[in-house]
Amino acid sequence: MRVLITGGAGFIGSHLAEELHKRNHFINIVDNLSTGRLENIEHLIHSPRFSIAVESILNETVMDRLVSECDIIYHLAASVGVELIVNKPVEVIETNILGTEMVLKLANRYLKKVIITSTSEIYGKSDKTPFKENDDRVLGPTTKNRWSYSSSKAIDEFLALAYHKQRKLEVVITRLFNTVGPRQTGQYGMVLPRFVVQALKSQPLTVYGDGNQTRCFAHVNDVVDALITLAETSTAVGQIFNIGNDQPISILELAKKVKEMTSSNSEIKFVPYDIAYEEGFEDMAIRIPDLTKVKALIGYNPKYSIDQIIKSVIDYFLIEKLVY
Ligand code: UDP
């Protein structure tokens, strides 16, 4: 198959490209390298079954050609990360809404299947646990910037479902919960690479709030397997699936584990949310996916434990000697 991956030089996109390449597919990537990095895909660049267009997904001429030439599209290009959401709200909203609109419009023109990657942010600050795909969304006011990300991705989902309903376009929507692993950078706020780099550099581990908030972390390899299997499952079309891990860990506990596993002498420093992000920032206390649906359809069963996940990130930073 000829696979088009938007955002293919990013953290998740590059792992997806690598896995699909391993499975003998032809891979085309489109990425403007705003948060993606060429280093992420450098081992693929010389393959005859790989090519990259360093372009914005808003460039219709380029996208028209790429979509017309592919058999399936994995749409991962997006502005993500709490720091971008706080500091560059215009780019976040525009990239997410206009980018997805472009992908769906062209997919519809050439009748290509699209895998949309959405987010657990969709559920907003609902305190329900775990989140099921059809649960209500609970959002803050539009004056609180943070909710623009959730809303922009919700528009993406609405549009994808609308194309499916009205034009019979084949779409699968995946809501990714916290996904971590090698190549993720802490530059845009993601907690695990930040803690690992802080620990390796003997800097304080910055725990925001009181650290009692929990998250469920999934290894990127588990997430990529789920994306590919869902793409290959015809009955997934027109549906939404949570993907992630359902084992919660508090952020303070995560910091302690990272400190222990790196034998670091870093202190743990509590930083109030107002200082870490912006005044009035609202964080989710708990976020757990209900994975019943994806397990039932494709037998999804994440393999990586939290310790294996942390180790894979530590090994990456030790080997690559990277800092953010
Ligand atoms: N966090 C933290 N210290 C950091 C970065 C993040 O304590 O240096 C917290 C953040 O406030 C959130 C959790 O870690 O409660 C996960 O943050 P991340 O940005 O990785 O993902 P989110 O779940 O917020 O999308």
Tab-separated table of C-alpha atoms and ligand atoms in Angstrom:
chain	number	residue	atom	x	y	z
A	1	MET	CA	0.000	0.000	0.000
A	2	ARG	CA	0.955	3.618	-0.494
A	3	VAL	CA	0.509	5.310	2.850
A	4	LEU	CA	0.390	9.062	3.382
A	5	ILE	CA	1.227	10.205	6.925
A	6	THR	CA	0.630	13.860	7.741
A	7	GLY	CA	2.891	14.899	10.593
A	8	GLY	CA	5.064	11.880	9.829
A	9	ALA	CA	8.258	13.451	11.193
A	10	GLY	CA	6.669	13.977	14.587
A	11	PHE	CA	6.897	11.779	17.624
A	12	ILE	CA	3.992	9.386	16.944
A	13	GLY	CA	4.067	9.872	13.158
A	14	SER	CA	7.696	8.776	12.869
A	15	HIS	CA	7.046	5.562	14.831
A	16	LEU	CA	4.031	4.878	12.624
A	17	ALA	CA	6.127	5.490	9.485
A	18	GLU	CA	8.810	3.128	10.751
A	19	GLU	CA	6.362	0.343	11.562
A	20	LEU	CA	4.472	0.611	8.257
A	21	HIS	CA	7.790	0.690	6.387
A	22	LYS	CA	8.820	-2.472	8.241
A	23	ARG	CA	5.608	-4.043	6.985
A	24	ASN	CA	6.708	-3.336	3.393
A	25	HIS	CA	4.423	-0.431	2.606
A	26	PHE	CA	5.445	2.670	0.627
A	27	ILE	CA	5.524	5.695	2.910
A	28	ASN	CA	4.961	9.334	1.968
A	29	ILE	CA	5.239	11.891	4.695
A	30	VAL	CA	4.139	15.480	4.718
A	31	ASP	CA	5.482	17.553	7.584
A	32	ASN	CA	6.402	21.225	7.880
A	33	LEU	CA	8.882	20.384	10.672
A	34	SER	CA	7.245	22.898	13.016
A	35	THR	CA	7.412	20.385	15.835
A	36	GLY	CA	8.534	17.329	13.837
A	37	ARG	CA	12.253	16.679	13.297
A	38	LEU	CA	14.200	15.152	10.412
A	39	GLU	CA	16.239	13.168	12.959
A	40	ASN	CA	13.089	11.221	13.785
A	41	ILE	CA	12.983	9.699	10.309
A	42	GLU	CA	16.661	9.803	9.308
A	43	HIS	CA	16.911	5.993	9.211
A	44	LEU	CA	14.118	5.915	6.564
A	45	ILE	CA	15.307	8.716	4.323
A	46	HIS	CA	17.432	6.552	2.016
A	47	SER	CA	14.794	3.876	1.520
A	48	PRO	CA	13.294	3.645	-1.995
A	49	ARG	CA	9.940	3.088	-0.277
A	50	PHE	CA	10.065	6.403	1.571
A	51	SER	CA	9.682	10.047	0.673
A	52	ILE	CA	9.048	13.251	2.562
A	53	ALA	CA	7.502	16.550	1.484
A	54	VAL	CA	8.599	19.323	3.822
A	55	GLU	CA	5.410	21.302	3.416
A	56	SER	CA	2.422	22.622	5.258
A	57	ILE	CA	-0.709	20.484	5.032
A	58	LEU	CA	-2.434	23.733	4.070
A	59	ASN	CA	-0.580	23.737	0.720
A	60	GLU	CA	-3.393	22.449	-1.477
A	61	THR	CA	-1.296	21.847	-4.600
A	62	VAL	CA	1.132	19.573	-2.791
A	63	MET	CA	-1.565	17.889	-0.744
A	64	ASP	CA	-3.722	17.267	-3.812
A	65	ARG	CA	-0.895	15.329	-5.453
A	66	LEU	CA	0.009	13.387	-2.310
A	67	VAL	CA	-3.573	12.402	-1.560
A	68	SER	CA	-4.260	11.418	-5.182
A	69	GLU	CA	-1.200	9.121	-5.149
A	70	CYS	CA	-1.881	7.295	-1.862
A	71	ASP	CA	-4.165	4.437	-0.836
A	72	ILE	CA	-4.752	5.540	2.750
A	73	ILE	CA	-4.097	8.618	4.888
A	74	TYR	CA	-3.063	8.699	8.528
A	75	HIS	CA	-3.704	12.282	9.609
A	76	LEU	CA	-1.434	13.135	12.540
A	77	ALA	CA	-0.332	16.671	11.695
A	78	ALA	CA	-1.564	18.951	14.462
A	79	SER	CA	-0.433	21.533	16.949
A	80	VAL	CA	-0.156	19.685	20.249
A	81	GLY	CA	1.270	20.230	23.703
A	82	VAL	CA	0.003	22.477	26.447
A	83	GLU	CA	2.820	25.015	25.952
A	84	LEU	CA	1.839	25.628	22.327
A	85	ILE	CA	-1.806	25.863	23.298
A	86	VAL	CA	-0.968	28.505	25.884
A	87	ASN	CA	1.555	30.481	23.819
A	88	LYS	CA	0.397	30.111	20.196
A	89	PRO	CA	-3.388	29.815	20.254
A	90	VAL	CA	-3.884	31.136	16.705
A	91	GLU	CA	-1.558	28.549	15.155
A	92	VAL	CA	-3.112	25.758	17.214
A	93	ILE	CA	-6.686	26.538	16.204
A	94	GLU	CA	-5.859	27.201	12.550
A	95	THR	CA	-3.600	24.192	12.013
A	96	ASN	CA	-6.010	21.821	13.666
A	97	ILE	CA	-9.192	22.973	11.981
A	98	LEU	CA	-7.962	24.080	8.531
A	99	GLY	CA	-5.474	21.197	8.266
A	100	THR	CA	-8.088	18.545	8.920
A	101	GLU	CA	-10.535	20.311	6.620
A	102	MET	CA	-7.925	20.133	3.834
A	103	VAL	CA	-7.208	16.445	4.433
A	104	LEU	CA	-10.884	15.475	4.480
A	105	LYS	CA	-11.753	17.578	1.436
A	106	LEU	CA	-9.006	15.943	-0.642
A	107	ALA	CA	-9.678	12.455	0.729
A	108	ASN	CA	-13.264	12.938	-0.375
A	109	ARG	CA	-12.129	14.161	-3.804
A	110	TYR	CA	-10.071	11.005	-4.395
A	111	LEU	CA	-12.093	8.610	-2.193
A	112	LYS	CA	-9.254	7.678	0.161
A	113	LYS	CA	-9.698	6.235	3.641
A	114	VAL	CA	-8.600	8.545	6.472
A	115	ILE	CA	-7.480	7.688	9.988
A	116	ILE	CA	-8.032	10.785	12.116
A	117	THR	CA	-6.006	11.134	15.308
A	118	SER	CA	-7.952	13.022	17.915
A	119	THR	CA	-7.305	13.398	21.617
A	120	SER	CA	-8.480	12.652	25.142
A	121	GLU	CA	-8.729	16.450	25.558
A	122	ILE	CA	-12.076	15.993	23.792
A	123	TYR	CA	-13.587	14.957	27.142
A	124	GLY	CA	-12.470	18.252	28.691
A	125	LYS	CA	-12.655	18.505	32.465
A	126	SER	CA	-15.398	15.946	32.964
A	127	ASP	CA	-14.668	14.103	36.220
A	128	LYS	CA	-16.202	10.868	35.003
A	129	THR	CA	-13.921	7.831	35.077
A	130	PRO	CA	-13.230	6.084	32.850
A	131	PHE	CA	-14.136	8.026	29.694
A	132	LYS	CA	-16.314	6.186	27.166
A	133	GLU	CA	-16.403	7.320	23.549
A	134	ASN	CA	-20.005	8.555	23.766
A	135	ASP	CA	-19.655	10.449	27.041
A	136	ASP	CA	-20.632	14.101	27.300
A	137	ARG	CA	-17.881	16.680	26.991
A	138	VAL	CA	-17.381	19.241	29.791
A	139	LEU	CA	-15.493	22.379	28.793
A	140	GLY	CA	-14.572	25.704	30.332
A	141	PRO	CA	-15.360	29.138	28.857
A	142	THR	CA	-13.839	30.436	25.611
A	143	THR	CA	-11.898	33.004	27.649
A	144	LYS	CA	-9.816	30.090	28.938
A	145	ASN	CA	-7.488	29.378	26.108
A	146	ARG	CA	-6.878	25.786	27.064
A	147	TRP	CA	-10.313	24.721	25.825
A	148	SER	CA	-9.557	25.890	22.286
A	149	TYR	CA	-7.509	22.750	21.695
A	150	SER	CA	-10.318	20.446	22.774
A	151	SER	CA	-12.794	22.410	20.676
A	152	SER	CA	-10.574	22.474	17.577
A	153	LYS	CA	-10.168	18.704	17.707
A	154	ALA	CA	-13.921	18.303	18.279
A	155	ILE	CA	-14.565	20.231	15.058
A	156	ASP	CA	-12.184	17.786	13.326
A	157	GLU	CA	-14.231	14.874	14.644
A	158	PHE	CA	-17.536	16.487	13.650
A	159	LEU	CA	-16.243	17.136	10.156
A	160	ALA	CA	-14.894	13.600	9.729
A	161	LEU	CA	-18.191	12.105	10.914
A	162	ALA	CA	-20.093	14.478	8.633
A	163	TYR	CA	-18.057	13.389	5.597
A	164	HIS	CA	-18.740	9.796	6.529
A	165	LYS	CA	-22.475	10.334	7.005
A	166	GLN	CA	-23.138	12.584	4.055
A	167	ARG	CA	-20.527	11.510	1.480
A	168	LYS	CA	-19.827	7.929	2.670
A	169	LEU	CA	-16.134	8.755	3.095
A	170	GLU	CA	-14.279	6.015	4.983
A	171	VAL	CA	-13.021	7.559	8.224
A	172	VAL	CA	-11.849	6.110	11.525
A	173	ILE	CA	-11.461	8.440	14.513
A	174	THR	CA	-8.973	7.565	17.231
A	175	ARG	CA	-8.731	9.463	20.501
A	176	LEU	CA	-5.204	9.149	21.791
A	177	PHE	CA	-4.648	9.410	25.535
A	178	ASN	CA	-1.228	10.331	26.964
A	179	THR	CA	1.250	8.665	24.632
A	180	VAL	CA	4.953	8.557	25.456
A	181	GLY	CA	8.167	6.913	24.322
A	182	PRO	CA	11.461	7.576	22.536
A	183	ARG	CA	11.646	10.751	20.363
A	184	GLN	CA	9.058	12.672	22.351
A	185	THR	CA	10.518	15.985	23.427
A	186	GLY	CA	9.740	17.924	26.578
A	187	GLN	CA	9.961	21.157	24.621
A	188	TYR	CA	6.191	21.492	24.310
A	189	GLY	CA	5.418	20.584	27.902
A	190	MET	CA	5.073	16.788	27.880
A	191	VAL	CA	5.808	15.555	31.339
A	192	LEU	CA	7.785	12.320	30.958
A	193	PRO	CA	10.605	13.537	28.687
A	194	ARG	CA	10.817	16.660	30.864
A	195	PHE	CA	11.241	14.646	34.056
A	196	VAL	CA	13.791	12.295	32.461
A	197	VAL	CA	15.957	15.108	31.113
A	198	GLN	CA	15.687	17.049	34.383
A	199	ALA	CA	16.721	13.930	36.321
A	200	LEU	CA	19.648	13.166	33.994
A	201	LYS	CA	20.871	16.764	34.293
A	202	SER	CA	20.463	16.796	38.097
A	203	GLN	CA	17.956	19.617	37.772
A	204	PRO	CA	14.800	19.842	39.900
A	205	LEU	CA	11.878	17.743	38.665
A	206	THR	CA	9.079	20.268	38.163
A	207	VAL	CA	5.827	18.776	39.467
A	208	TYR	CA	2.914	21.096	38.661
A	209	GLY	CA	0.216	21.605	41.290
A	210	ASP	CA	0.368	19.115	44.171
A	211	GLY	CA	1.267	16.206	41.880
A	212	ASN	CA	-1.818	14.240	42.905
A	213	GLN	CA	-3.306	14.521	39.410
A	214	THR	CA	-3.111	11.190	37.595
A	215	ARG	CA	-2.561	10.204	33.986
A	216	CYS	CA	-2.418	6.859	32.149
A	217	PHE	CA	0.667	6.618	29.954
A	218	ALA	CA	0.766	4.365	26.892
A	219	HIS	CA	3.900	3.407	24.991
A	220	VAL	CA	3.940	4.746	21.437
A	221	ASN	CA	4.506	1.214	20.031
A	222	ASP	CA	1.233	0.016	21.552
A	223	VAL	CA	-0.571	3.051	20.155
A	224	VAL	CA	0.917	2.604	16.671
A	225	ASP	CA	-0.130	-1.074	16.598
A	226	ALA	CA	-3.677	-0.050	17.445
A	227	LEU	CA	-3.743	2.639	14.741
A	228	ILE	CA	-2.587	0.194	12.065
A	229	THR	CA	-4.961	-2.586	13.122
A	230	LEU	CA	-7.922	-0.200	13.219
A	231	ALA	CA	-6.980	1.071	9.756
A	232	GLU	CA	-7.024	-2.512	8.488
A	233	THR	CA	-10.377	-3.344	10.112
A	234	SER	CA	-13.284	-2.495	7.829
A	235	THR	CA	-15.853	-2.521	10.659
A	236	ALA	CA	-13.972	0.332	12.385
A	237	VAL	CA	-15.086	2.759	9.679
A	238	GLY	CA	-17.361	5.566	10.856
A	239	GLN	CA	-16.491	4.928	14.496
A	240	ILE	CA	-14.543	6.571	17.328
A	241	PHE	CA	-12.068	4.657	19.510
A	242	ASN	CA	-10.169	5.528	22.675
A	243	ILE	CA	-6.551	4.368	22.489
A	244	GLY	CA	-4.097	4.460	25.365
A	245	ASN	CA	-3.414	2.727	28.619
A	246	ASP	CA	-5.873	2.470	31.498
A	247	GLN	CA	-3.462	2.178	34.444
A	248	PRO	CA	-3.255	5.543	36.264
A	249	ILE	CA	-0.203	6.907	38.037
A	250	SER	CA	0.025	10.223	39.894
A	251	ILE	CA	2.459	12.780	38.522
A	252	LEU	CA	4.287	12.877	41.865
A	253	GLU	CA	4.664	9.101	41.787
A	254	LEU	CA	5.933	9.374	38.203
A	255	ALA	CA	8.544	11.928	39.303
A	256	LYS	CA	9.683	9.614	42.118
A	257	LYS	CA	9.965	6.637	39.745
A	258	VAL	CA	12.000	8.649	37.219
A	259	LYS	CA	14.305	9.866	39.986
A	260	GLU	CA	14.796	6.329	41.243
A	261	MET	CA	15.309	4.736	37.824
A	262	THR	CA	17.910	7.333	36.823
A	263	SER	CA	19.593	7.222	40.281
A	264	SER	CA	19.298	11.005	40.181
A	265	ASN	CA	19.925	13.300	43.105
A	266	SER	CA	17.503	15.910	41.713
A	267	GLU	CA	15.019	17.409	44.134
A	268	ILE	CA	11.292	17.365	43.410
A	269	LYS	CA	10.027	20.915	43.093
A	270	PHE	CA	6.319	21.791	43.235
A	271	VAL	CA	5.343	24.573	40.807
A	272	PRO	CA	1.889	26.224	41.026
A	273	TYR	CA	-0.184	25.924	37.832
A	274	ASP	CA	-0.469	29.714	37.471
A	275	ILE	CA	3.315	29.926	37.180
A	276	ALA	CA	3.784	26.759	35.113
A	277	TYR	CA	1.154	27.695	32.522
A	278	GLU	CA	-0.966	30.828	32.828
A	279	GLU	CA	-3.291	32.352	35.362
A	280	GLY	CA	-6.466	30.360	35.847
A	281	PHE	CA	-5.119	27.273	34.059
A	282	GLU	CA	-7.364	24.287	34.693
A	283	ASP	CA	-5.734	20.859	34.810
A	284	MET	CA	-7.539	17.541	34.745
A	285	ALA	CA	-7.286	15.668	38.043
A	286	ILE	CA	-7.937	12.251	36.504
A	287	ARG	CA	-8.013	11.011	32.926
A	288	ILE	CA	-8.608	7.313	32.292
A	289	PRO	CA	-9.789	5.789	29.010
A	290	ASP	CA	-12.439	3.114	28.816
A	291	LEU	CA	-10.827	0.717	26.343
A	292	THR	CA	-13.734	-1.729	26.075
A	293	LYS	CA	-14.589	-0.754	22.512
A	294	VAL	CA	-11.105	-1.035	20.980
A	295	LYS	CA	-10.411	-4.233	22.925
A	296	ALA	CA	-13.635	-5.813	21.691
A	297	LEU	CA	-13.044	-4.929	18.041
A	298	ILE	CA	-9.320	-5.601	17.573
A	299	GLY	CA	-8.235	-7.350	20.776
A	300	TYR	CA	-6.140	-4.324	21.741
A	301	ASN	CA	-4.026	-5.047	24.787
A	302	PRO	CA	-1.207	-2.597	25.610
A	303	LYS	CA	1.963	-4.508	26.417
A	304	TYR	CA	4.254	-1.948	28.020
A	305	SER	CA	4.199	-1.420	31.807
A	306	ILE	CA	4.924	2.034	33.226
A	307	ASP	CA	8.423	0.883	34.278
A	308	GLN	CA	9.209	-0.361	30.746
A	309	ILE	CA	7.875	2.887	29.337
A	310	ILE	CA	10.028	5.045	31.628
A	311	LYS	CA	13.060	2.871	30.872
A	312	SER	CA	12.578	3.267	27.113
A	313	VAL	CA	12.556	7.052	27.505
A	314	ILE	CA	15.622	7.064	29.790
A	315	ASP	CA	17.509	4.821	27.319
A	316	TYR	CA	16.592	7.130	24.463
A	317	PHE	CA	17.966	10.217	26.178
A	318	LEU	CA	21.086	8.373	27.341
A	319	ILE	CA	21.834	7.022	23.870
A	320	GLU	CA	20.903	10.106	21.886
A	321	LYS	CA	22.380	12.468	24.473
A	322	LEU	CA	19.519	14.793	23.629
A	323	VAL	CA	18.265	17.668	25.679
A	324	TYR	CA	15.232	19.772	25.032
B	1	UDP	N1	3.337	18.265	34.331
B	1	UDP	C1	4.182	18.442	35.420
B	1	UDP	N2	5.439	18.921	35.182
B	1	UDP	C2	5.913	19.214	33.939
B	1	UDP	C3	5.039	19.016	32.833
B	1	UDP	C4	3.772	18.550	33.063
B	1	UDP	O1	3.804	18.185	36.580
B	1	UDP	O2	7.068	19.624	33.824
B	1	UDP	C5	1.973	17.718	34.580
B	1	UDP	C6	0.845	18.443	33.885
B	1	UDP	O3	0.413	19.558	34.649
B	1	UDP	C7	-0.221	17.355	33.799
B	1	UDP	C8	0.603	16.086	33.617
B	1	UDP	O4	1.933	16.404	34.063
B	1	UDP	O5	-0.946	17.264	34.993
B	1	UDP	C9	0.680	15.598	32.172
B	1	UDP	O6	1.107	16.689	31.366
B	1	UDP	P1	1.390	16.570	29.813
B	1	UDP	O7	1.617	17.952	29.291
B	1	UDP	O8	2.431	15.540	29.555
B	1	UDP	O9	0.030	15.971	29.215
B	1	UDP	P2	-1.519	16.427	29.403
B	1	UDP	O10	-2.129	15.270	30.123
B	1	UDP	O11	-1.550	17.678	30.213
B	1	UDP	O12	-1.993	16.588	28.026
